[in-house]
Amino acid sequence: DPNCCLFKVAHEFIKSIGGKKPEKIKVIVSSHNYQSTPSVEELGNLVVKIQSTGADIVKIATTAIDITDVARIFQITVHSLVPIIGLVMGERGLISRILCTKFGGYLTFGTLEGGVVSAPGQPTINDLLNLYNFRQLGPDTKVYGIIGKPVGHSKSPMLYNEAFKSAGFNGVFVHLLVDDLEMFLRTYSSTDFAGFSCTIPHKETAVKCCDEVDPVAKSIGAVNCIIRRQSDGKLFGCNTDYIGAISAIEDGLQAGYNMSSAAGSPLAGKLFVVIGAGGAGKALAYGAKQKGARVVIANRTYERARELADVIGGDALSLDDLARFHPEDGMILANTTSIGMQPNIDQTPISEDALKYYSLVFDAVYTPKITRLLREAKETGATIVSGLEMFIGQAYEQFERFTGLPGKS
């Protein structure tokens, strides 16, 4: 047992200061496991051993192989009768550092500046206090988060935590790096975990993991918003992606043509080209079709484009053929792939030359805000709509579903 020496030393040290310890001084005895997070039973035994050295405060740091490992530390801290610090290292353990006050942890650690950590996965003190509103978190705080892989780049926590704070809503929104969605939802099944945004690559799996799925999300085959009903803990899945994107594109068209919104959708009758046949591509194709557009799906693998086109009633192209595709002018282009996303900001799904046939170009990528695709589209004179506008549009919708409060105020 690597902790054996630790207990001996701790015991000797505490014995040596016995009776001489000033009232205000507390001794922390700390155990680190850099390999994994043991079972609840083993963790319980570890706490007892650390206590038996005479420690005032017990500290356990383990390593997250999966985000569900953190649940075992929460179980220990929530039931502990002694002051306890329980932290799980690594990006998959980040929630242990933010939610510890909710689950009975004594304290957390933050770094003074970004990038200079004393253990892997530490947030900055600034983020703890100002992004996660750490001082306001408590046992009754509801937990929300963005489920993805990768997920660290997501701006969702900035948006929702700010919105929660300004609405006076007792919730916190965190990054959730999830490998196995079903296992994650099964592990964090209490109503404390009240809602999730869902991003790549979990949107399709989310449909299968929910108890009930909105019919639109079902036909798209992708869920990007999961709500846990507080009455019975059941999971309800819906899709707000296409609402945010389609309304941002409609706004762009109306501004471009000075159209009034009374005249039905400006998308009606337009040729709408969607790049990508994944969850977001499906959502956009479905939404555009609903508004009366004629839809074409372009994808790297033609078969996937064909599949989706058949489902929604549209045409299919391979991405290679897209450059030569221009049956008419004034088409609309929507990129739903990650081409052009940081760090690959010099990539674009279509040559600049081909962009002249489009009156509006939309890019779902929002890091960077202006991708190469959008920059070149603007140069050719098209109206551009960034992924940030879609992101904000769908976030309003999710905020209302998460909190029951109106999003636009």
GROMACS .gro file of C-alpha atoms in nm:
model
  409
    1ASP     CA    1   0.000   0.000   0.000
    2PRO     CA    2   0.166   0.324  -0.115
    3ASN     CA    3  -0.024   0.508   0.159
    4CYS     CA    4   0.139   0.299   0.431
    5CYS     CA    5   0.437   0.534   0.479
    6LEU     CA    6   0.204   0.834   0.465
    7PHE     CA    7  -0.003   0.703   0.758
    8LYS     CA    8   0.310   0.626   0.958
    9VAL     CA    9   0.462   0.969   0.901
   10ALA     CA   10   0.133   1.146   0.966
   11HIS     CA   11   0.081   0.948   1.285
   12GLU     CA   12   0.434   1.020   1.409
   13PHE     CA   13   0.403   1.389   1.322
   14ILE     CA   14   0.069   1.433   1.496
   15LYS     CA   15   0.198   1.242   1.801
   16SER     CA   16   0.509   1.462   1.814
   17ILE     CA   17   0.303   1.782   1.837
   18GLY     CA   18   0.051   1.622   2.073
   19GLY     CA   19  -0.076   1.865   2.335
   20LYS     CA   20   0.139   2.147   2.192
   21LYS     CA   21  -0.084   2.220   1.892
   22PRO     CA   22  -0.236   2.570   1.900
   23GLU     CA   23  -0.619   2.575   1.896
   24LYS     CA   24  -0.648   2.739   1.555
   25ILE     CA   25  -0.416   2.504   1.368
   26LYS     CA   26  -0.564   2.211   1.180
   27VAL     CA   27  -0.367   1.921   1.036
   28ILE     CA   28  -0.463   1.792   0.691
   29VAL     CA   29  -0.351   1.442   0.601
   30SER     CA   30  -0.368   1.383   0.231
   31SER     CA   31  -0.357   1.073   0.008
   32HIS     CA   32  -0.294   1.090  -0.368
   33ASN     CA   33  -0.379   0.822  -0.621
   34TYR     CA   34  -0.238   0.905  -0.964
   35GLN     CA   35  -0.372   0.588  -1.130
   36SER     CA   36  -0.745   0.572  -1.067
   37THR     CA   37  -1.037   0.623  -0.828
   38PRO     CA   38  -1.094   0.320  -0.602
   39SER     CA   39  -1.433   0.169  -0.515
   40VAL     CA   40  -1.658   0.341  -0.258
   41GLU     CA   41  -1.569   0.070  -0.006
   42GLU     CA   42  -1.194   0.123  -0.053
   43LEU     CA   43  -1.237   0.500  -0.033
   44GLY     CA   44  -1.435   0.459   0.290
   45ASN     CA   45  -1.156   0.250   0.440
   46LEU     CA   46  -0.903   0.507   0.330
   47VAL     CA   47  -1.094   0.785   0.510
   48VAL     CA   48  -1.102   0.579   0.830
   49LYS     CA   49  -0.726   0.513   0.806
   50ILE     CA   50  -0.647   0.880   0.750
   51GLN     CA   51  -0.869   0.977   1.045
   52SER     CA   52  -0.694   0.725   1.268
   53THR     CA   53  -0.367   0.915   1.227
   54GLY     CA   54  -0.529   1.197   1.425
   55ALA     CA   55  -0.591   1.422   1.120
   56ASP     CA   56  -0.836   1.712   1.166
   57ILE     CA   57  -0.914   1.722   0.795
   58VAL     CA   58  -0.907   1.428   0.555
   59LYS     CA   59  -0.793   1.490   0.200
   60ILE     CA   60  -0.819   1.241  -0.085
   61ALA     CA   61  -0.709   1.312  -0.441
   62THR     CA   62  -0.774   1.044  -0.702
   63THR     CA   63  -0.757   1.029  -1.082
   64ALA     CA   64  -1.052   1.018  -1.321
   65ILE     CA   65  -1.035   0.756  -1.593
   66ASP     CA   66  -1.403   0.830  -1.661
   67ILE     CA   67  -1.627   1.115  -1.542
   68THR     CA   68  -1.842   0.863  -1.351
   69ASP     CA   69  -1.545   0.804  -1.116
   70VAL     CA   70  -1.623   1.141  -0.956
   71ALA     CA   71  -1.961   1.012  -0.833
   72ARG     CA   72  -1.780   0.780  -0.588
   73ILE     CA   73  -1.593   1.075  -0.434
   74PHE     CA   74  -1.923   1.270  -0.407
   75GLN     CA   75  -2.075   0.970  -0.230
   76ILE     CA   76  -1.792   0.970   0.024
   77THR     CA   77  -1.788   1.348   0.086
   78VAL     CA   78  -2.167   1.377   0.114
   79HIS     CA   79  -2.181   1.112   0.387
   80SER     CA   80  -1.862   1.205   0.572
   81LEU     CA   81  -1.893   1.322   0.932
   82VAL     CA   82  -1.539   1.463   0.936
   83PRO     CA   83  -1.418   1.764   0.736
   84ILE     CA   84  -1.313   1.615   0.402
   85ILE     CA   85  -1.154   1.737   0.081
   86GLY     CA   86  -1.224   1.504  -0.212
   87LEU     CA   87  -1.078   1.596  -0.550
   88VAL     CA   88  -1.049   1.400  -0.872
   89MET     CA   89  -0.761   1.494  -1.099
   90GLY     CA   90  -0.766   1.528  -1.477
   91GLU     CA   91  -1.012   1.691  -1.717
   92ARG     CA   92  -1.270   1.419  -1.652
   93GLY     CA   93  -1.255   1.506  -1.281
   94LEU     CA   94  -1.316   1.881  -1.319
   95ILE     CA   95  -1.668   1.870  -1.168
   96SER     CA   96  -1.519   1.743  -0.840
   97ARG     CA   97  -1.344   2.080  -0.803
   98ILE     CA   98  -1.652   2.290  -0.882
   99LEU     CA   99  -1.935   2.093  -0.718
  100CYS     CA  100  -1.754   2.000  -0.395
  101THR     CA  101  -1.951   2.254  -0.187
  102LYS     CA  102  -2.275   2.099  -0.310
  103PHE     CA  103  -2.160   1.754  -0.204
  104GLY     CA  104  -2.011   1.837   0.135
  105GLY     CA  105  -1.648   1.900   0.042
  106TYR     CA  106  -1.445   2.118   0.280
  107LEU     CA  107  -1.256   2.319   0.018
  108THR     CA  108  -1.126   2.321  -0.337
  109PHE     CA  109  -0.807   2.432  -0.507
  110GLY     CA  110  -0.773   2.682  -0.789
  111THR     CA  111  -0.471   2.819  -0.970
  112LEU     CA  112  -0.377   3.186  -0.958
  113GLU     CA  113  -0.318   3.200  -1.332
  114GLY     CA  114  -0.420   2.989  -1.630
  115GLY     CA  115  -0.186   2.709  -1.732
  116VAL     CA  116   0.010   2.700  -1.403
  117VAL     CA  117  -0.143   2.409  -1.216
  118SER     CA  118  -0.028   2.218  -0.909
  119ALA     CA  119  -0.243   1.920  -1.015
  120PRO     CA  120  -0.400   1.826  -1.350
  121GLY     CA  121  -0.747   1.967  -1.419
  122GLN     CA  122  -0.741   2.265  -1.183
  123PRO     CA  123  -0.958   2.562  -1.277
  124THR     CA  124  -0.835   2.917  -1.209
  125ILE     CA  125  -0.957   3.094  -0.895
  126ASN     CA  126  -1.102   3.360  -1.122
  127ASP     CA  127  -1.313   3.097  -1.305
  128LEU     CA  128  -1.426   2.938  -0.979
  129LEU     CA  129  -1.544   3.270  -0.837
  130ASN     CA  130  -1.668   3.454  -1.145
  131LEU     CA  131  -1.756   3.189  -1.403
  132TYR     CA  132  -1.898   2.921  -1.172
  133ASN     CA  133  -2.015   3.159  -0.894
  134PHE     CA  134  -1.847   2.920  -0.651
  135ARG     CA  135  -1.942   3.113  -0.335
  136GLN     CA  136  -2.313   3.082  -0.419
  137LEU     CA  137  -2.312   2.703  -0.467
  138GLY     CA  138  -2.470   2.484  -0.201
  139PRO     CA  139  -2.659   2.159  -0.140
  140ASP     CA  140  -2.970   2.288  -0.322
  141THR     CA  141  -2.792   2.410  -0.635
  142LYS     CA  142  -2.914   2.235  -0.951
  143VAL     CA  143  -2.640   2.107  -1.183
  144TYR     CA  144  -2.650   2.155  -1.561
  145GLY     CA  145  -2.377   2.097  -1.814
  146ILE     CA  146  -2.257   2.048  -2.167
  147ILE     CA  147  -2.189   1.684  -2.255
  148GLY     CA  148  -1.934   1.635  -2.530
  149LYS     CA  149  -1.598   1.493  -2.633
  150PRO     CA  150  -1.402   1.717  -2.675
  151VAL     CA  151  -1.583   1.976  -2.465
  152GLY     CA  152  -1.329   2.216  -2.311
  153HIS     CA  153  -1.369   2.467  -2.597
  154SER     CA  154  -1.743   2.516  -2.535
  155LYS     CA  155  -1.856   2.865  -2.437
  156SER     CA  156  -2.183   2.732  -2.289
  157PRO     CA  157  -2.074   2.762  -1.923
  158MET     CA  158  -1.995   3.132  -1.973
  159LEU     CA  159  -2.337   3.195  -2.122
  160TYR     CA  160  -2.557   2.993  -1.886
  161ASN     CA  161  -2.380   3.077  -1.558
  162GLU     CA  162  -2.411   3.446  -1.642
  163ALA     CA  163  -2.780   3.396  -1.729
  164PHE     CA  164  -2.842   3.196  -1.409
  165LYS     CA  165  -2.673   3.466  -1.203
  166SER     CA  166  -2.867   3.754  -1.357
  167ALA     CA  167  -3.198   3.564  -1.323
  168GLY     CA  168  -3.121   3.476  -0.958
  169PHE     CA  169  -3.156   3.107  -1.046
  170ASN     CA  170  -2.981   2.859  -0.816
  171GLY     CA  171  -2.801   2.655  -1.081
  172VAL     CA  172  -2.449   2.597  -1.210
  173PHE     CA  173  -2.344   2.496  -1.561
  174VAL     CA  174  -2.027   2.289  -1.612
  175HIS     CA  175  -1.818   2.119  -1.882
  176LEU     CA  176  -1.881   1.743  -1.886
  177LEU     CA  177  -1.622   1.539  -2.075
  178VAL     CA  178  -1.820   1.219  -2.132
  179ASP     CA  179  -1.695   0.901  -2.300
  180ASP     CA  180  -2.002   0.683  -2.250
  181LEU     CA  181  -2.331   0.874  -2.242
  182GLU     CA  182  -2.549   0.592  -2.114
  183MET     CA  183  -2.315   0.521  -1.823
  184PHE     CA  184  -2.295   0.893  -1.741
  185LEU     CA  185  -2.674   0.938  -1.729
  186ARG     CA  186  -2.717   0.618  -1.527
  187THR     CA  187  -2.454   0.729  -1.273
  188TYR     CA  188  -2.573   1.087  -1.227
  189SER     CA  189  -2.939   0.995  -1.207
  190SER     CA  190  -3.057   1.214  -0.918
  191THR     CA  191  -3.275   1.518  -0.983
  192ASP     CA  192  -2.975   1.729  -0.869
  193PHE     CA  193  -2.848   1.679  -1.226
  194ALA     CA  194  -3.134   1.867  -1.385
  195GLY     CA  195  -3.046   1.922  -1.749
  196PHE     CA  196  -2.780   1.886  -2.016
  197SER     CA  197  -2.682   2.038  -2.346
  198CYS     CA  198  -2.553   1.766  -2.572
  199THR     CA  199  -2.292   1.811  -2.842
  200ILE     CA  200  -2.067   1.603  -3.073
  201PRO     CA  201  -2.043   1.299  -3.066
  202HIS     CA  202  -2.336   1.220  -2.836
  203LYS     CA  203  -2.644   1.373  -3.003
  204GLU     CA  204  -2.753   1.056  -3.181
  205THR     CA  205  -2.693   0.829  -2.878
  206ALA     CA  206  -2.891   1.074  -2.662
  207VAL     CA  207  -3.208   0.980  -2.854
  208LYS     CA  208  -3.176   0.623  -2.723
  209CYS     CA  209  -3.089   0.731  -2.368
  210CYS     CA  210  -3.398   0.947  -2.304
  211ASP     CA  211  -3.726   0.814  -2.164
  212GLU     CA  212  -3.919   1.046  -2.392
  213VAL     CA  213  -3.812   1.229  -2.709
  214ASP     CA  214  -3.975   1.523  -2.878
  215PRO     CA  215  -4.116   1.415  -3.221
  216VAL     CA  216  -3.901   1.670  -3.411
  217ALA     CA  217  -3.584   1.546  -3.239
  218LYS     CA  218  -3.692   1.190  -3.317
  219SER     CA  219  -3.726   1.258  -3.688
  220ILE     CA  220  -3.392   1.442  -3.693
  221GLY     CA  221  -3.245   1.149  -3.499
  222ALA     CA  222  -3.051   1.384  -3.271
  223VAL     CA  223  -3.109   1.530  -2.925
  224ASN     CA  224  -2.907   1.834  -2.811
  225CYS     CA  225  -3.103   1.917  -2.496
  226ILE     CA  226  -3.191   1.674  -2.216
  227ILE     CA  227  -3.419   1.778  -1.931
  228ARG     CA  228  -3.464   1.568  -1.618
  229ARG     CA  229  -3.822   1.594  -1.492
  230GLN     CA  230  -3.806   1.691  -1.127
  231SER     CA  231  -4.123   1.497  -1.040
  232ASP     CA  232  -4.000   1.150  -1.141
  233GLY     CA  233  -3.641   1.187  -1.265
  234LYS     CA  234  -3.734   1.080  -1.620
  235LEU     CA  235  -3.529   1.219  -1.909
  236PHE     CA  236  -3.691   1.423  -2.184
  237GLY     CA  237  -3.492   1.493  -2.502
  238CYS     CA  238  -3.546   1.765  -2.760
  239ASN     CA  239  -3.354   1.947  -3.033
  240THR     CA  240  -3.305   2.324  -3.021
  241ASP     CA  241  -3.020   2.329  -3.276
  242TYR     CA  242  -3.231   2.383  -3.580
  243ILE     CA  243  -3.448   2.649  -3.415
  244GLY     CA  244  -3.143   2.862  -3.337
  245ALA     CA  245  -2.982   2.813  -3.679
  246ILE     CA  246  -3.293   2.857  -3.892
  247SER     CA  247  -3.406   3.172  -3.711
  248ALA     CA  248  -3.055   3.321  -3.741
  249ILE     CA  249  -3.054   3.245  -4.116
  250GLU     CA  250  -3.405   3.391  -4.159
  251ASP     CA  251  -3.297   3.706  -3.975
  252GLY     CA  252  -2.995   3.731  -4.206
  253LEU     CA  253  -3.210   3.697  -4.517
  254GLN     CA  254  -3.464   3.950  -4.394
  255ALA     CA  255  -3.192   4.203  -4.315
  256GLY     CA  256  -3.029   4.136  -4.654
  257TYR     CA  257  -3.348   4.182  -4.854
  258ASN     CA  258  -3.529   4.428  -4.625
  259MET     CA  259  -3.817   4.180  -4.614
  260SER     CA  260  -4.097   4.200  -4.362
  261SER     CA  261  -4.138   3.894  -4.144
  262ALA     CA  262  -4.511   3.889  -4.217
  263ALA     CA  263  -4.457   3.746  -4.567
  264GLY     CA  264  -4.392   3.387  -4.445
  265SER     CA  265  -4.040   3.243  -4.428
  266PRO     CA  266  -3.777   3.402  -4.653
  267LEU     CA  267  -3.645   3.046  -4.696
  268ALA     CA  268  -3.952   2.932  -4.889
  269GLY     CA  269  -3.859   2.819  -5.241
  270LYS     CA  270  -3.484   2.878  -5.187
  271LEU     CA  271  -3.221   2.619  -5.272
  272PHE     CA  272  -3.058   2.535  -4.939
  273VAL     CA  273  -2.726   2.344  -4.944
  274VAL     CA  274  -2.625   2.173  -4.618
  275ILE     CA  275  -2.265   2.054  -4.575
  276GLY     CA  276  -2.250   1.756  -4.339
  277ALA     CA  277  -2.490   1.472  -4.268
  278GLY     CA  278  -2.440   1.435  -3.891
  279GLY     CA  279  -2.678   1.548  -3.616
  280ALA     CA  280  -2.647   1.919  -3.689
  281GLY     CA  281  -2.676   1.863  -4.065
  282LYS     CA  282  -2.992   1.662  -4.015
  283ALA     CA  283  -3.135   1.929  -3.786
  284LEU     CA  284  -3.071   2.207  -4.036
  285ALA     CA  285  -3.196   2.011  -4.336
  286TYR     CA  286  -3.511   1.926  -4.145
  287GLY     CA  287  -3.564   2.286  -4.033
  288ALA     CA  288  -3.506   2.430  -4.383
  289LYS     CA  289  -3.744   2.175  -4.534
  290GLN     CA  290  -4.009   2.273  -4.279
  291LYS     CA  291  -3.978   2.634  -4.396
  292GLY     CA  292  -4.037   2.538  -4.759
  293ALA     CA  293  -3.679   2.534  -4.890
  294ARG     CA  294  -3.549   2.281  -5.144
  295VAL     CA  295  -3.267   2.097  -4.968
  296VAL     CA  296  -2.940   1.951  -5.099
  297ILE     CA  297  -2.706   1.756  -4.870
  298ALA     CA  298  -2.331   1.761  -4.945
  299ASN     CA  299  -2.109   1.525  -4.750
  300ARG     CA  300  -1.756   1.378  -4.773
  301THR     CA  301  -1.905   1.031  -4.808
  302TYR     CA  302  -2.181   1.045  -5.068
  303GLU     CA  303  -2.367   0.746  -4.916
  304ARG     CA  304  -2.435   0.935  -4.592
  305ALA     CA  305  -2.556   1.237  -4.788
  306ARG     CA  306  -2.784   1.011  -4.994
  307GLU     CA  307  -2.927   0.847  -4.681
  308LEU     CA  308  -3.019   1.180  -4.522
  309ALA     CA  309  -3.150   1.324  -4.850
  310ASP     CA  310  -3.382   1.025  -4.887
  311VAL     CA  311  -3.518   1.069  -4.536
  312ILE     CA  312  -3.599   1.438  -4.572
  313GLY     CA  313  -3.681   1.441  -4.943
  314GLY     CA  314  -3.390   1.626  -5.102
  315ASP     CA  315  -3.087   1.579  -5.324
  316ALA     CA  316  -2.739   1.453  -5.239
  317LEU     CA  317  -2.386   1.547  -5.347
  318SER     CA  318  -2.036   1.447  -5.249
  319LEU     CA  319  -1.835   1.735  -5.101
  320ASP     CA  320  -1.596   1.712  -5.399
  321ASP     CA  321  -1.880   1.783  -5.643
  322LEU     CA  322  -2.006   2.082  -5.446
  323ALA     CA  323  -1.757   2.324  -5.606
  324ARG     CA  324  -1.913   2.260  -5.949
  325PHE     CA  325  -2.274   2.265  -5.831
  326HIS     CA  326  -2.464   2.580  -5.932
  327PRO     CA  327  -2.804   2.512  -6.090
  328GLU     CA  328  -2.905   2.868  -5.995
  329ASP     CA  329  -2.782   3.186  -5.829
  330GLY     CA  330  -2.878   3.313  -5.485
  331MET     CA  331  -2.853   2.977  -5.310
  332ILE     CA  332  -2.801   2.937  -4.934
  333LEU     CA  333  -2.507   2.745  -4.788
  334ALA     CA  334  -2.490   2.603  -4.435
  335ASN     CA  335  -2.176   2.431  -4.302
  336THR     CA  336  -2.253   2.195  -4.013
  337THR     CA  337  -1.917   2.013  -4.007
  338SER     CA  338  -1.618   2.105  -3.788
  339ILE     CA  339  -1.408   2.205  -4.093
  340GLY     CA  340  -1.246   2.540  -4.009
  341MET     CA  341  -1.280   2.504  -3.632
  342GLN     CA  342  -0.985   2.588  -3.405
  343PRO     CA  343  -0.707   2.489  -3.434
  344ASN     CA  344  -0.762   2.421  -3.809
  345ILE     CA  345  -0.868   2.774  -3.891
  346ASP     CA  346  -0.712   2.772  -4.239
  347GLN     CA  347  -0.952   2.501  -4.361
  348THR     CA  348  -1.275   2.560  -4.552
  349PRO     CA  349  -1.527   2.313  -4.697
  350ILE     CA  350  -1.563   2.490  -5.035
  351SER     CA  351  -1.344   2.700  -5.264
  352GLU     CA  352  -1.385   3.077  -5.256
  353ASP     CA  353  -1.463   3.075  -5.626
  354ALA     CA  354  -1.775   2.862  -5.577
  355LEU     CA  355  -1.917   3.099  -5.315
  356LYS     CA  356  -2.036   3.355  -5.572
  357TYR     CA  357  -2.351   3.150  -5.638
  358TYR     CA  358  -2.470   3.195  -5.280
  359SER     CA  359  -2.663   3.489  -5.136
  360LEU     CA  360  -2.619   3.376  -4.773
  361VAL     CA  361  -2.356   3.157  -4.605
  362PHE     CA  362  -2.397   3.019  -4.253
  363ASP     CA  363  -2.128   2.838  -4.050
  364ALA     CA  364  -2.218   2.640  -3.738
  365VAL     CA  365  -1.856   2.662  -3.618
  366TYR     CA  366  -1.823   2.949  -3.371
  367THR     CA  367  -1.460   2.915  -3.259
  368PRO     CA  368  -1.331   3.132  -3.431
  369LYS     CA  369  -1.635   3.356  -3.475
  370ILE     CA  370  -1.540   3.440  -3.834
  371THR     CA  371  -1.414   3.123  -4.002
  372ARG     CA  372  -1.227   3.120  -4.331
  373LEU     CA  373  -1.554   3.015  -4.500
  374LEU     CA  374  -1.738   3.321  -4.366
  375ARG     CA  375  -1.450   3.557  -4.439
  376GLU     CA  376  -1.434   3.445  -4.803
  377ALA     CA  377  -1.814   3.449  -4.837
  378LYS     CA  378  -1.819   3.807  -4.718
  379GLU     CA  379  -1.552   3.899  -4.970
  380THR     CA  380  -1.769   3.760  -5.251
  381GLY     CA  381  -2.061   3.973  -5.128
  382ALA     CA  382  -2.279   3.713  -4.954
  383THR     CA  383  -2.468   3.781  -4.630
  384ILE     CA  384  -2.294   3.585  -4.354
  385VAL     CA  385  -2.441   3.432  -4.038
  386SER     CA  386  -2.198   3.301  -3.775
  387GLY     CA  387  -2.233   3.000  -3.551
  388LEU     CA  388  -2.238   3.238  -3.256
  389GLU     CA  389  -2.579   3.363  -3.364
  390MET     CA  390  -2.712   3.008  -3.388
  391PHE     CA  391  -2.551   2.923  -3.054
  392ILE     CA  392  -2.722   3.216  -2.882
  393GLY     CA  393  -3.054   3.135  -3.050
  394GLN     CA  394  -3.057   2.774  -2.931
  395ALA     CA  395  -2.926   2.878  -2.590
  396TYR     CA  396  -3.227   3.106  -2.530
  397GLU     CA  397  -3.447   2.811  -2.605
  398GLN     CA  398  -3.255   2.578  -2.371
  399PHE     CA  399  -3.237   2.836  -2.092
  400GLU     CA  400  -3.619   2.854  -2.094
  401ARG     CA  401  -3.643   2.476  -2.081
  402PHE     CA  402  -3.383   2.448  -1.803
  403THR     CA  403  -3.524   2.717  -1.577
  404GLY     CA  404  -3.886   2.771  -1.676
  405LEU     CA  405  -3.794   3.142  -1.700
  406PRO     CA  406  -3.822   3.353  -2.017
  407GLY     CA  407  -3.484   3.366  -2.197
  408LYS     CA  408  -3.523   3.690  -2.389
  409SER     CA  409  -3.558   3.975  -2.147
   0.00000   0.00000   0.00000
